Short mmCIF file of C-alpha atoms in Angstrom, two decimals:
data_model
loop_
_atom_site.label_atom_id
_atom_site.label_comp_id
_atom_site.label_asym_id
_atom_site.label_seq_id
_atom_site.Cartn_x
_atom_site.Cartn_y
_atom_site.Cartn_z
CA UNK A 3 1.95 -90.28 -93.53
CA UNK A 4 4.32 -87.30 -94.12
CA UNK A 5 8.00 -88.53 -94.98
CA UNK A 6 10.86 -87.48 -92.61
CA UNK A 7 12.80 -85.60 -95.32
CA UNK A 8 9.39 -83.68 -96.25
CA UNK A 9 9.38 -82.50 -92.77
CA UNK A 10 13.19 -81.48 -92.50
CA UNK A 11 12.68 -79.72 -95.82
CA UNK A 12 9.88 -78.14 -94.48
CA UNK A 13 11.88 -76.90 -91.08
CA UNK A 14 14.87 -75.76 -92.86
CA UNK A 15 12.36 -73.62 -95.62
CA UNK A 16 10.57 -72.52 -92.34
CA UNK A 17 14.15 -71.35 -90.22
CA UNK A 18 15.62 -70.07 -93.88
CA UNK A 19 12.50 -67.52 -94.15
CA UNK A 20 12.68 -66.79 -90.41
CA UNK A 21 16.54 -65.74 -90.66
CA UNK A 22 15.59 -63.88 -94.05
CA UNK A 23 12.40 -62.01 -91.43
CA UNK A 24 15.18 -61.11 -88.58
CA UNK A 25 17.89 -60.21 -91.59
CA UNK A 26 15.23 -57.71 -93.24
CA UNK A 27 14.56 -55.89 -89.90
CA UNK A 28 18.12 -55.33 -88.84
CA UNK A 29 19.44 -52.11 -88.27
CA UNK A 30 21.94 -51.21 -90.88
CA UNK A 31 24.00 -48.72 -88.45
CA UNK A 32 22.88 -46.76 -85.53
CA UNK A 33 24.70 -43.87 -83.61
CA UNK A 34 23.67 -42.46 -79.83
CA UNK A 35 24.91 -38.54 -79.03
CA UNK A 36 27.14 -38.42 -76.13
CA UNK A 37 26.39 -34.77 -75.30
CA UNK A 38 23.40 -34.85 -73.08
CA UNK A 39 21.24 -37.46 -71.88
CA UNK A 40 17.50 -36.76 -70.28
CA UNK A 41 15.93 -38.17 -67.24
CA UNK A 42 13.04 -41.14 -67.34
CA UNK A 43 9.74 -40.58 -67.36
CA UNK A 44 10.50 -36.54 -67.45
CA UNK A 45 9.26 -34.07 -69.82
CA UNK A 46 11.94 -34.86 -72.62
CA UNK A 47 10.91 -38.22 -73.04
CA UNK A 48 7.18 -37.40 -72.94
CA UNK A 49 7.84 -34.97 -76.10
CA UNK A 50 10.25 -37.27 -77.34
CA UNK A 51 7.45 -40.18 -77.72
CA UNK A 52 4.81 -37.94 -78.78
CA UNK A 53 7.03 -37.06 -81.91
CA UNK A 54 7.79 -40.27 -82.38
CA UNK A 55 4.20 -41.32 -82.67
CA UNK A 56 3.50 -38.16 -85.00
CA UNK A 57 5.99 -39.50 -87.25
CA UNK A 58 5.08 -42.84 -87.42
CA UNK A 59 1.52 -41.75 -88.40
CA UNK A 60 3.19 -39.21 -90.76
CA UNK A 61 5.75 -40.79 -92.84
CA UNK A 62 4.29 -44.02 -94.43
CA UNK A 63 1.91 -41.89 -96.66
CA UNK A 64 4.61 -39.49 -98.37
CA UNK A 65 7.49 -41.19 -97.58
CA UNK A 66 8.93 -38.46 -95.30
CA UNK A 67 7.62 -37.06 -92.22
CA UNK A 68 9.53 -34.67 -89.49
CA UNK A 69 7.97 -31.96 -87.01
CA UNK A 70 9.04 -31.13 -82.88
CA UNK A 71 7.44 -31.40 -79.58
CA UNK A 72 7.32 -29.38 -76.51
CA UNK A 73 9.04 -26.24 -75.81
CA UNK A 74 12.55 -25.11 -75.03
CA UNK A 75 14.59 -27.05 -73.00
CA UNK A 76 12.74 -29.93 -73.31
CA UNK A 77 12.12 -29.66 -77.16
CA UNK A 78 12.96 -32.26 -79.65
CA UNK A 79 12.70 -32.80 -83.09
CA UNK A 80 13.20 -35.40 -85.55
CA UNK A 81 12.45 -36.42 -89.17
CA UNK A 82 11.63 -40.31 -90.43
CA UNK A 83 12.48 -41.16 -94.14
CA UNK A 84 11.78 -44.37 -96.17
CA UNK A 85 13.76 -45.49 -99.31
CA UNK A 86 12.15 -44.03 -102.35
CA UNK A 87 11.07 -47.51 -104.15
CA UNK A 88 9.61 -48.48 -100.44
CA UNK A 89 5.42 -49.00 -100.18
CA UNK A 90 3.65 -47.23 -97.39
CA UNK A 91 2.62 -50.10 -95.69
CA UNK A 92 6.48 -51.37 -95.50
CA UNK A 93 7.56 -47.63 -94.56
CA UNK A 94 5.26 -48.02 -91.55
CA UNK A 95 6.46 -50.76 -90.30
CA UNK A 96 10.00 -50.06 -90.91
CA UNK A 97 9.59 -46.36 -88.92
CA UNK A 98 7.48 -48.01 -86.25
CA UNK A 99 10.70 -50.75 -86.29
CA UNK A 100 13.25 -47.96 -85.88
CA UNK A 101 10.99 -45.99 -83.12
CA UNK A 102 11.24 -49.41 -81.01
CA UNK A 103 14.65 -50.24 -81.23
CA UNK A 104 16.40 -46.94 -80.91
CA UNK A 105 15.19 -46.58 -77.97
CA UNK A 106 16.37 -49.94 -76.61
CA UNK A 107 19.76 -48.74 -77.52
CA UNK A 108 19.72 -45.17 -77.00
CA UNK A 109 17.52 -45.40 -74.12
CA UNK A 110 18.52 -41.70 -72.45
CA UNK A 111 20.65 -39.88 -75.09
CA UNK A 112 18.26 -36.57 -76.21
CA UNK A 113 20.06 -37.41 -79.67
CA UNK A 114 20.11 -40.37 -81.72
CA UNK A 115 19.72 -41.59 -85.31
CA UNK A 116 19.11 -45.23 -87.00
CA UNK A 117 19.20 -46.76 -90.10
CA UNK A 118 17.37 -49.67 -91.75
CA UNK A 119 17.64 -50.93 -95.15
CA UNK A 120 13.92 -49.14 -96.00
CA UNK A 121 14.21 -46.34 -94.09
CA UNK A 122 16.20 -43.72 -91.38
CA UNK A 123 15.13 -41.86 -88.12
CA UNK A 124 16.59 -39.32 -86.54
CA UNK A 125 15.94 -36.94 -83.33
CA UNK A 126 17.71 -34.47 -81.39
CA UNK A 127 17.14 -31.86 -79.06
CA UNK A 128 18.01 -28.59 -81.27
CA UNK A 129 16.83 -27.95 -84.40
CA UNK A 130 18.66 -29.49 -87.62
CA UNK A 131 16.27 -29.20 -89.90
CA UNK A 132 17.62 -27.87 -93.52
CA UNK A 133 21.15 -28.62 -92.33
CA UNK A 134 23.45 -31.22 -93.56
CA UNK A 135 24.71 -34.13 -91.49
CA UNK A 136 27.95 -35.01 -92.14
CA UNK A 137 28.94 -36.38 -89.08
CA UNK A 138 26.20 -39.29 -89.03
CA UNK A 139 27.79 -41.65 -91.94
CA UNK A 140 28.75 -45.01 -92.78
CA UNK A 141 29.71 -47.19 -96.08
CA UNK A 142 28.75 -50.32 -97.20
CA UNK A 143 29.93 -53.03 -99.99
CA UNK A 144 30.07 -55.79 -101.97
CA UNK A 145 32.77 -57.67 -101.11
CA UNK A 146 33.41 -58.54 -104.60
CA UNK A 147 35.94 -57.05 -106.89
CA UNK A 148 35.35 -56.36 -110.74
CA UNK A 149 37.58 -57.04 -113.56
CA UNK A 150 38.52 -53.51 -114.96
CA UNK A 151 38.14 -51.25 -111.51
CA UNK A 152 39.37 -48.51 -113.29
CA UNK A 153 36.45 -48.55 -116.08
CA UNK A 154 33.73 -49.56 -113.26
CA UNK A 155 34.99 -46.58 -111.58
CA UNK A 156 34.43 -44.48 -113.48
CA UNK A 157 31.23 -45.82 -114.88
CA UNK A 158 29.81 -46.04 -111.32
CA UNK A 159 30.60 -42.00 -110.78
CA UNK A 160 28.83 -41.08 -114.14
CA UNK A 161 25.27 -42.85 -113.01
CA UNK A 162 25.28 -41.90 -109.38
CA UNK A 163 26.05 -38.17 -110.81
CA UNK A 164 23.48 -38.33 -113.01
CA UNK A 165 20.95 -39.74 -110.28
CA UNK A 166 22.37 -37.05 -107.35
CA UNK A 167 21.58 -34.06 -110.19
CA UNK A 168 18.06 -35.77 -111.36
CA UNK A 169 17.09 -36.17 -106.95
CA UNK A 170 17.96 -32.78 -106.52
CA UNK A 171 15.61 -31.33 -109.17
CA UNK A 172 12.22 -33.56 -107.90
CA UNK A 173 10.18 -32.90 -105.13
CA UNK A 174 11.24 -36.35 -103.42
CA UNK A 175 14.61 -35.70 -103.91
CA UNK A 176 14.83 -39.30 -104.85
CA UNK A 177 16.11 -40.84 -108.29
CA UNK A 178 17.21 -44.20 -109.66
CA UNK A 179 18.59 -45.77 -112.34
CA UNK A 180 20.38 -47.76 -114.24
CA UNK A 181 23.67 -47.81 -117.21
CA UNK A 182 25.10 -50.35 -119.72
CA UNK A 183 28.33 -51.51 -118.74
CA UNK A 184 27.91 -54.22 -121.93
CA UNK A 185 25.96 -55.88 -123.97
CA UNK A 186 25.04 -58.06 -121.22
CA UNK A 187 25.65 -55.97 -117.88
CA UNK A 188 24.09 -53.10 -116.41
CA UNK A 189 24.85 -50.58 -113.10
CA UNK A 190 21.77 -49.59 -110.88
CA UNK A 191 22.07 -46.93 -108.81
CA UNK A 192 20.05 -44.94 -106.57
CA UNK A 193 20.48 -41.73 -104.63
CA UNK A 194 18.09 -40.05 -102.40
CA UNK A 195 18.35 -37.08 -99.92
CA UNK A 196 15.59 -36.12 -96.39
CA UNK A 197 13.46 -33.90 -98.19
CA UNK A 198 14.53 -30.97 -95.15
CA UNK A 199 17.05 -30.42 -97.72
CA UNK A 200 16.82 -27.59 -100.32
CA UNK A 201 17.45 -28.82 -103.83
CA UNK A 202 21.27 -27.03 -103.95
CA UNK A 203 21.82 -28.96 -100.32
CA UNK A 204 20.39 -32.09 -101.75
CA UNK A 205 23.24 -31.96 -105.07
CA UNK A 206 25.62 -30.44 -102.36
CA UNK A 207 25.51 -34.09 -99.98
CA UNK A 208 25.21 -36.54 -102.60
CA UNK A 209 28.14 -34.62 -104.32
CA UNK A 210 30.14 -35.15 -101.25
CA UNK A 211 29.25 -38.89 -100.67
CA UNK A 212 30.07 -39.96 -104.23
CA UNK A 213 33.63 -38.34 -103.94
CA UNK A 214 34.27 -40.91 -101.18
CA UNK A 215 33.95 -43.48 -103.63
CA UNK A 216 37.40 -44.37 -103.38
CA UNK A 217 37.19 -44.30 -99.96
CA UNK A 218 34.41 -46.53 -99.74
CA UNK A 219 33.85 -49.13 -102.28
CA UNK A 220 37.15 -48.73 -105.19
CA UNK A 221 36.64 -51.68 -107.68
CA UNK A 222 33.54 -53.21 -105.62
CA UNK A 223 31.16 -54.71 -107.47
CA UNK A 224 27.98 -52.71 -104.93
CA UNK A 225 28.51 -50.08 -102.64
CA UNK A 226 26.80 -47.58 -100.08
CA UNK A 227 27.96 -44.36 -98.64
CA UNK A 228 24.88 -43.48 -96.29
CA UNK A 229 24.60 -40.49 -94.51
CA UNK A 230 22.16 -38.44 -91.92
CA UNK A 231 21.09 -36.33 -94.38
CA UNK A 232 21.91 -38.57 -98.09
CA UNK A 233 22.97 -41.54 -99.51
CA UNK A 234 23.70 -43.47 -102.81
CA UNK A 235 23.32 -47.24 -103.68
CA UNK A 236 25.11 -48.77 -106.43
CA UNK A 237 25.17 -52.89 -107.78
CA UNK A 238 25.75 -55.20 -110.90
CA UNK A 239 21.89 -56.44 -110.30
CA UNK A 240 18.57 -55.08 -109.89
CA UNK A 241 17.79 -54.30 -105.84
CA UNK A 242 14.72 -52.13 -106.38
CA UNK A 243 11.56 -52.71 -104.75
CA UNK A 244 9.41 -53.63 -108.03
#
């Protein structure tokens, strides 16, 4: 006969993993363009789908993936990256994740672009490809403070330079990393870029995300600054996917 507290401890192990399922697949941020919107079932959303589907086939092997559909004005293109530590078979279901929900909430906007802990999509209906995106961005962080924020500072601006100059000089533009703070503690960092980029764009927008450091996360013990285009991670503990 199973005991009662077996079974509670079974159904609050059971809800604790779903809430940790729902948690993972969240989207971290998501932004709709308020310029132009297309009609349903009309030629913009038939291209729109089509690259969708191209870049959910595309991405989970390489990590990256971007291309464009149909032909002016109904073109669209778009570009899917996955975190740099992320395994194909959890970059495809993150991308096919992001292709379902942005369009629940971006159902008509011709531009849109979401973010999930593993991975980013983006679309629009010109061609962006190669160009910065400043305007898509959003931090992150810890909510806890450290001891000495003017050390940790300056500690956490040495790795995530080193990592933005080491991303911008590999073919994935992706790096990661790690720096004593003590005997006993360490900084991880990691900084990646959409690999649209050229190598002197890449160092250019993770050059311009780290100086919002203040901005973002002063004296935090983690921190994001993520971008359309870039974005760093920073914590007191190990966060890479092994």
């Amino acid at each position: 006969m199973t005991s009662p507290h077996f079974t509670f401890s079974v159904y609050l192990l059971t809800f604790a993993l779903l809430l940790q399922t729902l948690y993972a697949a969240s989207p971290l941020s998501h932004f709709c363009s308020k310029s132009e919107n297309f009609t349903a079932n009309g030629p913009y959303e038939s291209n729109l789908k089509k690259l969708l589907g191209n870049l959910n086939y595309q991405t989970p092997p390489l990590g990256f993936g971007l291309g464009s559909v149909g032909q002016y004005p109904y073109q669209t293109y778009g570009l899917a990256l996955c975190r740099g530590d992320v395994a194909a078979r959890d970059c495809k279901n993150c991308v096919s994740e992001a292709s379902n929900e942005i369009h629940k909430r971006c159902p008509y906007n011709k531009g849109a672009i979401i973010w999930y802990d593993n991975c980013l999509l983006k679309y629009q209906n010109r061609d962006f490809f190669g160009q910065i995106d400043n305007q898509n961005k959003f931090y992150m962080y810890n909510v806890r403070n450290v001891g000495n924020p003017t050390t940790f500072n300056q500690k956490t601006r040495e790795l995530l330079s080193l990592l933005a100059k080491e991303a911008s000089e590999t073919p994935k533009l992706y790096a990661a990393g790690e720096l004593a703070l003590s005997e006993s503690k360490k900084l991880y960092g990691l900084t990646q870029c959409t690999r649209d980029l050229s190598s002197a764009d890449c160092f250019k927008c993770l050059d311009g995300i780290i100086n919002e450091l203040p901005r973002c996360c002063d004296g935090k013990e983690g921190g994001r600054v993520i971008s359309g285009s870039c974005n760093f991670i920073y914590e007191i503990y190990p966060f890479l996917n092994a």
